[in-house]
Each structure stands twice: as C-alpha cells, then as structure tokens.
GROMACS .gro file of C-alpha atoms in nm:
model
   76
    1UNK     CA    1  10.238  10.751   7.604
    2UNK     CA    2  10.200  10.807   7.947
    3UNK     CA    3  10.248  10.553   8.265
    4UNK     CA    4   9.985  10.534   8.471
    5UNK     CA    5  10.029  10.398   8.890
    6UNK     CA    6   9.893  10.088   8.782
    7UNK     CA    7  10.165  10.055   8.503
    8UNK     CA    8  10.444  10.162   8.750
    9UNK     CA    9  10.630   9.993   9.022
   10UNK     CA   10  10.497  10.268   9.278
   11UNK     CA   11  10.360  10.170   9.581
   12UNK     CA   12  10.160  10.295   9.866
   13UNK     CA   13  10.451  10.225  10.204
   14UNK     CA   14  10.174  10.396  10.435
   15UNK     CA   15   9.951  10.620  10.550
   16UNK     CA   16  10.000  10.876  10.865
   17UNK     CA   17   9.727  11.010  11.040
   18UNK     CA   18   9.657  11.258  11.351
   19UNK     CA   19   9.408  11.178  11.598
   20UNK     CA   20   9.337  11.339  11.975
   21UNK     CA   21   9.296  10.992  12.093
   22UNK     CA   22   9.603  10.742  11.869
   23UNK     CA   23   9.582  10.440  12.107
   24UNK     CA   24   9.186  10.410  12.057
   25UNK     CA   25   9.192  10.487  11.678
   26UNK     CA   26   9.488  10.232  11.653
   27UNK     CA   27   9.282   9.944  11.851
   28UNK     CA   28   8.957  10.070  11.594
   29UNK     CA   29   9.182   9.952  11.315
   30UNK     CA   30   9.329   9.678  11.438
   31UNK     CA   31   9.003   9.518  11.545
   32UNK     CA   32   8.783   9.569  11.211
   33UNK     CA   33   9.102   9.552  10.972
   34UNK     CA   34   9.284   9.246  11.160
   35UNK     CA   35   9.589   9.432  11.180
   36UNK     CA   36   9.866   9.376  11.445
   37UNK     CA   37   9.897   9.723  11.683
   38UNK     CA   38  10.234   9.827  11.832
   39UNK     CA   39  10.285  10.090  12.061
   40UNK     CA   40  10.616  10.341  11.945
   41UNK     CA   41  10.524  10.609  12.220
   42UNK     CA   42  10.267  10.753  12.406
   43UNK     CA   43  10.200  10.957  12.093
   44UNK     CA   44  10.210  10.718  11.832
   45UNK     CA   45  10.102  10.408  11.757
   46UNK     CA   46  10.137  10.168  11.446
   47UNK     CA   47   9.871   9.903  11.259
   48UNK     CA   48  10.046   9.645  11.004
   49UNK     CA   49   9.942   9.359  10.809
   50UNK     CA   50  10.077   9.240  10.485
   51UNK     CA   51  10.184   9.520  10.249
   52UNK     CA   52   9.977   9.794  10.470
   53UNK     CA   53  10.152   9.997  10.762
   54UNK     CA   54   9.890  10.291  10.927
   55UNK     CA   55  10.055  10.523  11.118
   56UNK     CA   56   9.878  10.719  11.409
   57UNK     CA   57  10.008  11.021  11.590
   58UNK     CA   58   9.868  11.204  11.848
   59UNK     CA   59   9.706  11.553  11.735
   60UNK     CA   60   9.380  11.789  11.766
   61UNK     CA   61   9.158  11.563  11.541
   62UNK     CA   62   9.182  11.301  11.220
   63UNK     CA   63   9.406  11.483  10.975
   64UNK     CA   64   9.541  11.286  10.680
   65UNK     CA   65   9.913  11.383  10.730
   66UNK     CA   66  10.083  11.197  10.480
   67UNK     CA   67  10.027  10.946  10.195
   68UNK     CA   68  10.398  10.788  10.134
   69UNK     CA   69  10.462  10.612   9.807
   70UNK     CA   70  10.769  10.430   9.700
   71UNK     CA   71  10.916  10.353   9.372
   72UNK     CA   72  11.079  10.002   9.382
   73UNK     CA   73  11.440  10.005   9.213
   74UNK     CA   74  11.471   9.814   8.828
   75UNK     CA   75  11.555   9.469   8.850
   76UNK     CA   76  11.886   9.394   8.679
   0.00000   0.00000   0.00000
C-alpha cells in the first residue's frame, strides 16, 4: 500500500515566487490574506501567518519558483 501526503507527516514550509514589483505583491497578500509583511531586502519580501510563509523575490513577472515541503522527523 501506498502513503499518500495526507497520510504522511509532509508539509508545505512555503512557497517562493518572482514578481517585477515584490513590495506591491507582498502588501496584495498581506491585505486580502491577513498576513504580517516583512521587508528582507529591496528584492525580497516575506508574508507569514500561522503555518504559511510566502516568499516574494524580485524578477521579470509571477513565476512559481519553488514549492518547499518538509518531512517532520518520527517521534520517539
């Protein structure tokens, strides 16, 4: 039998995208997802909440980058 994501202990950590404008996609998100916004650079800007991080860099236009998960470590 196979395990399926929703069987696993795999998680989604969070999601990096490219934009030609980060700062005004970031305050998009923030807004209309009540996330908290934090400025890393002048090219990149994060959006958190509970168990969500967005990442967004600056680039030529939206481009999915990167879809991070995680596999949480056995419990002794």
């Amino acid at each position: 039998m196979h395990d399926t994501i929703l069987k696993s202990k795999v998680f989604l950590d969070h999601i990096a995208i490219e934009s030609a404008n980060p700062k005004k996609i970031a305050e998009f998100y923030s807004k209309n997802l009540m996330m908290k916004k934090n400025c890393v650079s002048n090219s990149e800007w994060h959006c958190f909440g509970p168990n969500r991080l967005l990442i967004f860099k600056k680039g030529i236009k939206i481009n999915y980058l990167l879809l991070h998960l995680v596999v949480s470590q056995k419990e002794n």
